[in-house]
């Protein structure tokens, strides 16, 4: 497949979308932007709901690839998750299939495996055994369940229609980690752009599932499949460890918020505001 140049970025108004709008053009991509919300300073962005099939079809027409970030990124009611994340992702895949788009990079989440018990080990923050990519999925929320569905949808569209996907189980992609848990799952924005670029350009990905994190000292995930795409993480959250641990304490295997990989999404998930 020739390297994609024109890429549709859905969810472009959001946190990760804003970071990637800043970083991906340096890799030579021409971004087309889509979100439910208008984007300041981007009059050419498409303002559309993932429920609007016609708008999606028009938005994907002529692009080489799609990075699909749009949707509810926290916990919500099943009905809202169904509409935005499950039906919305299906609508996007159908539009891509109809318009002949060859590859999608799908923003999955660590919360697709959030109920997995922390593997423990000598130091709970840095297990001896990294979580393999083929660990059974155990969503921790309706949100995580929708990401699990998205990964199955991606596999189905590869098997049935030859539409390729890299599903990225993103840990936490923000400017800086803000919790002790994030020391293990953080993906720096720079590494996020490196991983999306690798996912857009690797040959013959079929449907590949990867964890998306930086090369953290306290990493939980096995990054082998991500590295297999050519991803070489450059960052490590450890520089933030001393400050965060002084403020919040070490992860405590006796604390219900810390015993499962999804952390507080398992016990008290943050709720989508609208
Ligand atoms: N930021 C992170 O650390 C992680 C993000 N992810 C996933 O990455 C994606 C982006 O995450 P964030 O930027 O943090 O989330 P965000 O909540 O900041 O952005 C999501 C964007 O999607 C848009 N959106 C929501 N429903 C829509 C609909 N029906 N139609 C069109 N647009 C819609 C929102 O307006 C928003 O701009 C999400 O799919 C999220 O689940 C996964 C794991 C971690
Ligand atoms: O686990 C985490 O930290 C992240 O996981 C996600 O899937 C959410 O979209 C993001 O808002 C969280 O911060």
Short mmCIF file of C-alpha atoms and ligand atoms in Angstrom, two decimals:
data_model
loop_
_atom_site.label_atom_id
_atom_site.label_comp_id
_atom_site.label_asym_id
_atom_site.label_seq_id
_atom_site.Cartn_x
_atom_site.Cartn_y
_atom_site.Cartn_z
CA UNK A 1 0.00 0.00 0.00
CA UNK A 2 1.45 3.44 -0.86
CA UNK A 3 2.04 5.63 2.19
CA UNK A 4 -1.15 7.52 3.04
CA UNK A 5 -1.05 11.28 2.65
CA UNK A 6 -4.60 12.48 3.21
CA UNK A 7 -5.95 11.31 6.53
CA UNK A 8 -9.35 11.91 8.08
CA UNK A 9 -9.01 12.60 11.81
CA UNK A 10 -12.32 12.05 13.61
CA UNK A 11 -12.69 13.46 17.12
CA UNK A 12 -10.37 16.27 16.05
CA UNK A 13 -11.81 18.73 18.60
CA UNK A 14 -11.01 16.45 21.55
CA UNK A 15 -7.93 16.23 23.74
CA UNK A 16 -6.07 13.63 21.72
CA UNK A 17 -7.35 15.04 18.43
CA UNK A 18 -5.97 18.46 19.34
CA UNK A 19 -2.57 16.96 20.22
CA UNK A 20 -2.46 14.99 16.97
CA UNK A 21 -3.58 17.98 14.87
CA UNK A 22 -0.46 19.67 16.16
CA UNK A 23 1.95 16.77 15.64
CA UNK A 24 0.93 14.71 12.62
CA UNK A 25 1.39 17.34 9.87
CA UNK A 26 5.16 17.17 10.54
CA UNK A 27 5.03 13.58 9.21
CA UNK A 28 3.71 14.92 5.91
CA UNK A 29 0.02 14.17 6.39
CA UNK A 30 -2.69 16.42 5.10
CA UNK A 31 -5.42 16.16 7.73
CA UNK A 32 -9.13 16.41 7.13
CA UNK A 33 -10.88 17.08 10.45
CA UNK A 34 -14.26 15.90 11.74
CA UNK A 35 -16.01 16.33 15.07
CA UNK A 36 -19.44 16.82 16.57
CA UNK A 37 -18.16 20.16 17.85
CA UNK A 38 -16.79 23.02 15.76
CA UNK A 39 -13.04 23.49 16.07
CA UNK A 40 -11.62 26.93 16.83
CA UNK A 41 -9.46 28.24 14.01
CA UNK A 42 -10.37 25.39 11.67
CA UNK A 43 -13.18 26.68 9.44
CA UNK A 44 -12.66 23.80 7.00
CA UNK A 45 -13.35 21.11 9.61
CA UNK A 46 -16.43 18.95 9.11
CA UNK A 47 -18.92 19.37 11.95
CA UNK A 48 -20.93 16.16 11.98
CA UNK A 49 -22.30 13.45 14.24
CA UNK A 50 -21.14 9.87 13.71
CA UNK A 51 -24.85 9.11 13.29
CA UNK A 52 -24.98 11.13 10.06
CA UNK A 53 -24.18 8.53 7.41
CA UNK A 54 -24.28 10.95 4.49
CA UNK A 55 -21.89 13.35 6.16
CA UNK A 56 -19.51 10.48 6.97
CA UNK A 57 -19.55 9.24 3.43
CA UNK A 58 -18.67 12.68 2.14
CA UNK A 59 -15.98 13.13 4.80
CA UNK A 60 -14.18 9.88 3.98
CA UNK A 61 -14.38 10.34 0.20
CA UNK A 62 -10.90 10.55 -1.28
CA UNK A 63 -8.88 10.07 1.91
CA UNK A 64 -6.10 7.48 2.03
CA UNK A 65 -6.71 6.50 5.65
CA UNK A 66 -8.68 7.38 8.78
CA UNK A 67 -7.66 7.88 12.40
CA UNK A 68 -10.87 7.27 14.32
CA UNK A 69 -10.85 9.06 17.67
CA UNK A 70 -14.43 10.37 17.81
CA UNK A 71 -16.83 9.06 20.39
CA UNK A 72 -17.58 8.99 24.08
CA UNK A 73 -14.24 8.66 25.84
CA UNK A 74 -15.49 7.97 29.37
CA UNK A 75 -18.29 5.93 30.94
CA UNK A 76 -21.91 6.70 30.05
CA UNK A 77 -25.28 5.02 29.75
CA UNK A 78 -25.45 2.00 27.47
CA UNK A 79 -27.87 3.88 25.19
CA UNK A 80 -25.46 6.77 24.61
CA UNK A 81 -22.47 4.45 24.17
CA UNK A 82 -24.49 2.36 21.74
CA UNK A 83 -25.26 5.37 19.57
CA UNK A 84 -21.91 7.18 19.57
CA UNK A 85 -19.36 4.38 19.89
CA UNK A 86 -21.00 1.22 18.59
CA UNK A 87 -23.33 2.48 15.85
CA UNK A 88 -21.03 5.44 15.17
CA UNK A 89 -18.00 3.24 14.58
CA UNK A 90 -20.07 0.91 12.41
CA UNK A 91 -21.28 3.91 10.36
CA UNK A 92 -17.69 5.05 9.85
CA UNK A 93 -16.54 1.58 8.73
CA UNK A 94 -19.44 1.32 6.30
CA UNK A 95 -18.62 4.74 4.84
CA UNK A 96 -14.97 3.71 4.52
CA UNK A 97 -15.91 0.45 2.82
CA UNK A 98 -18.28 2.18 0.41
CA UNK A 99 -15.67 4.79 -0.50
CA UNK A 100 -12.79 2.30 -0.79
CA UNK A 101 -10.65 3.59 2.09
CA UNK A 102 -7.98 0.98 2.75
CA UNK A 103 -6.95 1.55 6.37
CA UNK A 104 -8.33 2.75 9.69
CA UNK A 105 -6.42 3.38 12.89
CA UNK A 106 -8.97 2.76 15.64
CA UNK A 107 -8.62 4.35 19.08
CA UNK A 108 -9.34 1.37 21.30
CA UNK A 109 -8.55 1.59 24.99
CA UNK A 110 -6.87 -0.18 27.85
CA UNK A 111 -10.40 -0.36 29.29
CA UNK A 112 -11.17 -3.19 26.85
CA UNK A 113 -9.04 -5.27 29.23
CA UNK A 114 -9.66 -3.19 32.35
CA UNK A 115 -11.07 -5.99 34.50
CA UNK A 116 -7.85 -7.98 34.14
CA UNK A 117 -6.32 -8.34 37.61
CA UNK A 118 -3.03 -6.58 38.08
CA UNK A 119 -0.43 -9.33 37.71
CA UNK A 120 1.38 -8.29 40.88
CA UNK A 121 4.93 -9.51 41.16
CA UNK A 122 7.73 -8.19 43.27
CA UNK A 123 6.73 -4.60 42.80
CA UNK A 124 3.05 -4.04 41.94
CA UNK A 125 3.83 -0.97 39.90
CA UNK A 126 6.18 -2.87 37.57
CA UNK A 127 5.07 -6.49 37.07
CA UNK A 128 7.57 -9.11 35.97
CA UNK A 129 5.13 -10.36 33.37
CA UNK A 130 3.83 -7.80 30.90
CA UNK A 131 0.20 -8.13 29.81
CA UNK A 132 0.19 -9.89 26.43
CA UNK A 133 -1.83 -8.48 23.56
CA UNK A 134 -3.89 -11.68 23.36
CA UNK A 135 -4.99 -11.59 26.98
CA UNK A 136 -8.76 -12.26 27.02
CA UNK A 137 -10.68 -9.01 26.76
CA UNK A 138 -12.38 -8.02 30.00
CA UNK A 139 -14.04 -4.61 29.59
CA UNK A 140 -14.45 -2.63 32.79
CA UNK A 141 -17.32 -0.34 31.64
CA UNK A 142 -19.90 0.00 28.85
CA UNK A 143 -17.22 2.29 27.41
CA UNK A 144 -14.62 -0.51 27.47
CA UNK A 145 -17.25 -2.86 26.03
CA UNK A 146 -17.68 -0.52 23.05
CA UNK A 147 -13.92 -0.64 22.43
CA UNK A 148 -14.05 -4.43 22.56
CA UNK A 149 -16.84 -4.27 19.95
CA UNK A 150 -14.74 -1.91 17.83
CA UNK A 151 -11.88 -4.39 17.78
CA UNK A 152 -14.25 -7.17 16.67
CA UNK A 153 -15.77 -4.90 14.04
CA UNK A 154 -12.27 -4.16 12.74
CA UNK A 155 -11.43 -7.86 12.51
CA UNK A 156 -14.70 -8.51 10.68
CA UNK A 157 -14.11 -5.72 8.15
CA UNK A 158 -10.66 -7.13 7.44
CA UNK A 159 -11.91 -10.71 7.07
CA UNK A 160 -15.00 -9.81 5.08
CA UNK A 161 -13.95 -6.74 3.10
CA UNK A 162 -10.14 -6.47 3.23
CA UNK A 163 -10.31 -3.13 5.06
CA UNK A 164 -7.23 -2.96 7.29
CA UNK A 165 -7.17 -1.66 10.87
CA UNK A 166 -4.65 -1.09 13.59
CA UNK A 167 -6.53 -1.07 16.89
CA UNK A 168 -4.53 0.90 19.42
CA UNK A 169 -5.38 0.14 23.06
CA UNK A 170 -4.32 3.54 24.26
CA UNK A 171 -3.21 3.83 27.85
CA UNK A 172 -3.35 7.54 28.81
CA UNK A 173 -2.26 10.08 26.21
CA UNK A 174 -1.96 13.50 27.80
CA UNK A 175 0.80 16.08 28.03
CA UNK A 176 1.94 14.62 31.36
CA UNK A 177 0.87 11.72 33.59
CA UNK A 178 -1.29 12.98 36.48
CA UNK A 179 -1.61 9.85 38.61
CA UNK A 180 0.61 7.04 39.86
CA UNK A 181 -1.37 4.61 37.70
CA UNK A 182 -0.59 6.73 34.65
CA UNK A 183 3.13 6.20 35.27
CA UNK A 184 2.48 2.66 33.96
CA UNK A 185 0.07 3.41 31.12
CA UNK A 186 1.11 6.88 29.90
CA UNK A 187 1.79 7.51 26.23
CA UNK A 188 3.45 10.87 25.59
CA UNK A 189 1.92 12.91 22.76
CA UNK A 190 5.17 12.51 20.81
CA UNK A 191 5.03 8.73 21.17
CA UNK A 192 1.33 8.85 20.25
CA UNK A 193 2.20 10.56 16.96
CA UNK A 194 5.03 8.05 16.38
CA UNK A 195 2.64 5.16 16.96
CA UNK A 196 -0.12 6.57 14.73
CA UNK A 197 2.45 7.19 12.01
CA UNK A 198 3.71 3.60 12.31
CA UNK A 199 0.11 2.34 12.21
CA UNK A 200 -0.59 4.35 9.05
CA UNK A 201 2.54 3.25 7.18
CA UNK A 202 3.38 -0.35 8.20
CA UNK A 203 2.82 -2.86 5.42
CA UNK A 204 0.14 -5.55 5.53
CA UNK A 205 -1.28 -4.92 8.97
CA UNK A 206 -4.54 -6.80 8.26
CA UNK A 207 -6.08 -6.30 11.73
CA UNK A 208 -3.34 -5.72 14.27
CA UNK A 209 -4.03 -4.93 17.91
CA UNK A 210 -1.38 -3.03 19.84
CA UNK A 211 -1.01 -1.39 23.23
CA UNK A 212 -0.25 2.31 23.02
CA UNK A 213 2.16 3.46 25.71
CA UNK A 214 5.56 5.02 26.05
CA UNK A 215 8.63 3.02 27.11
CA UNK A 216 7.74 3.54 30.77
CA UNK A 217 9.93 2.07 33.50
CA UNK A 218 6.70 0.92 35.20
CA UNK A 219 5.04 -0.29 31.97
CA UNK A 220 2.27 -2.90 32.27
CA UNK A 221 1.77 -3.79 28.61
CA UNK A 222 3.73 -5.86 26.14
CA UNK A 223 4.56 -3.47 23.27
CA UNK A 224 5.81 -6.21 20.91
CA UNK A 225 3.00 -5.84 18.36
CA UNK A 226 3.38 -2.04 18.40
CA UNK A 227 7.12 -2.34 17.85
CA UNK A 228 6.35 -4.79 15.04
CA UNK A 229 4.74 -1.90 13.15
CA UNK A 230 8.00 0.06 13.42
CA UNK A 231 7.02 2.01 16.57
CA UNK A 232 10.00 3.05 18.65
CA UNK A 233 8.84 4.86 21.79
CA UNK A 234 11.18 7.61 22.94
CA UNK A 235 9.66 8.66 26.26
CA UNK A 236 9.42 7.30 29.81
CA UNK A 237 7.08 8.61 32.51
CA UNK A 238 9.69 7.98 35.22
CA UNK A 239 10.71 11.63 35.31
CA UNK A 240 7.28 12.35 36.89
CA UNK A 241 7.40 9.47 39.40
CA UNK A 242 8.98 11.12 42.39
CA UNK A 243 6.55 14.04 42.42
CA UNK A 244 3.41 11.92 41.82
CA UNK A 245 4.37 9.29 44.41
CA UNK A 246 5.13 11.99 46.98
CA UNK A 247 1.67 13.45 46.38
CA UNK A 248 -0.37 10.25 46.01
CA UNK A 249 1.66 7.35 47.47
CA UNK A 250 2.67 4.14 45.71
CA UNK A 251 0.06 1.88 44.10
CA UNK A 252 -1.43 -0.26 46.85
CA UNK A 253 -2.43 -3.84 45.91
CA UNK A 254 -4.93 -3.74 48.81
CA UNK A 255 -6.77 -0.74 47.33
CA UNK A 256 -9.70 -1.79 45.08
CA UNK A 257 -8.83 1.12 42.76
CA UNK A 258 -5.47 -0.53 42.08
CA UNK A 259 -6.17 -4.25 41.86
CA UNK A 260 -7.42 -4.24 38.26
CA UNK A 261 -5.68 -2.75 35.26
CA UNK A 262 -8.55 -0.36 34.55
CA UNK A 263 -7.97 1.32 37.92
CA UNK A 264 -10.76 3.64 39.01
CA UNK A 265 -12.73 2.90 35.80
CA UNK A 266 -13.51 -0.44 37.51
CA UNK A 267 -14.66 1.04 40.81
CA UNK A 268 -15.86 4.57 40.07
CA UNK A 269 -15.52 5.49 36.40
CA UNK A 270 -15.46 9.12 35.29
CA UNK A 271 -18.73 9.90 33.51
CA UNK A 272 -19.15 11.56 30.11
CA UNK A 273 -20.58 15.04 30.70
CA UNK A 274 -23.31 15.18 28.04
N1 LIG B 1 -6.85 10.28 25.73
C1 LIG B 1 -6.59 9.06 26.15
O1 LIG B 1 -5.70 8.86 26.97
C2 LIG B 1 -7.34 7.89 25.64
C3 LIG B 1 -8.22 8.02 24.59
N2 LIG B 1 -8.82 6.91 24.06
C4 LIG B 1 -9.73 7.07 22.94
O2 LIG B 1 -9.20 8.00 22.04
C5 LIG B 1 -10.24 8.82 21.51
C6 LIG B 1 -9.95 10.28 21.79
O3 LIG B 1 -9.84 10.46 23.19
P1 LIG B 1 -9.84 11.91 23.85
O4 LIG B 1 -9.36 12.90 22.86
O5 LIG B 1 -9.18 11.79 25.15
O6 LIG B 1 -11.40 12.11 24.08
P2 LIG B 1 -12.24 13.47 24.02
O7 LIG B 1 -13.49 13.18 24.78
O8 LIG B 1 -11.41 14.62 24.44
O9 LIG B 1 -12.56 13.62 22.47
C7 LIG B 1 -13.56 12.86 21.82
C8 LIG B 1 -14.13 13.73 20.70
O10 LIG B 1 -15.12 12.96 20.02
C9 LIG B 1 -16.20 13.84 19.72
N3 LIG B 1 -17.43 13.07 19.62
C10 LIG B 1 -18.11 12.45 20.63
N4 LIG B 1 -19.22 11.89 20.15
C11 LIG B 1 -19.25 12.14 18.81
C12 LIG B 1 -20.17 11.83 17.78
N5 LIG B 1 -21.29 11.14 18.02
N6 LIG B 1 -19.89 12.27 16.53
C13 LIG B 1 -18.75 12.97 16.27
N7 LIG B 1 -17.86 13.30 17.21
C14 LIG B 1 -18.10 12.89 18.47
C15 LIG B 1 -16.26 14.82 20.87
O11 LIG B 1 -16.91 16.03 20.50
C16 LIG B 1 -14.79 15.01 21.21
O12 LIG B 1 -14.25 16.15 20.57
C17 LIG B 1 -11.54 8.32 22.12
O13 LIG B 1 -12.13 7.38 21.24
C18 LIG B 1 -11.08 7.62 23.39
O14 LIG B 1 -11.97 6.60 23.75
C19 LIG B 1 -8.57 5.66 24.53
C20 LIG B 1 -7.73 5.48 25.60
C21 LIG B 1 -7.07 6.57 26.25
O1 LIG B 2 -7.07 4.86 31.44
C1 LIG B 2 -6.96 6.06 31.20
O2 LIG B 2 -6.27 6.82 31.90
C2 LIG B 2 -7.64 6.68 29.98
O3 LIG B 2 -8.46 5.71 29.35
C3 LIG B 2 -9.41 6.04 28.44
O4 LIG B 2 -9.81 5.18 27.69
C4 LIG B 2 -10.04 7.37 28.50
O5 LIG B 2 -10.56 7.79 27.27
C5 LIG B 2 -9.10 8.43 29.05
O6 LIG B 2 -9.85 9.61 29.32
C6 LIG B 2 -8.47 7.90 30.33
O7 LIG B 2 -7.68 8.87 30.94
#
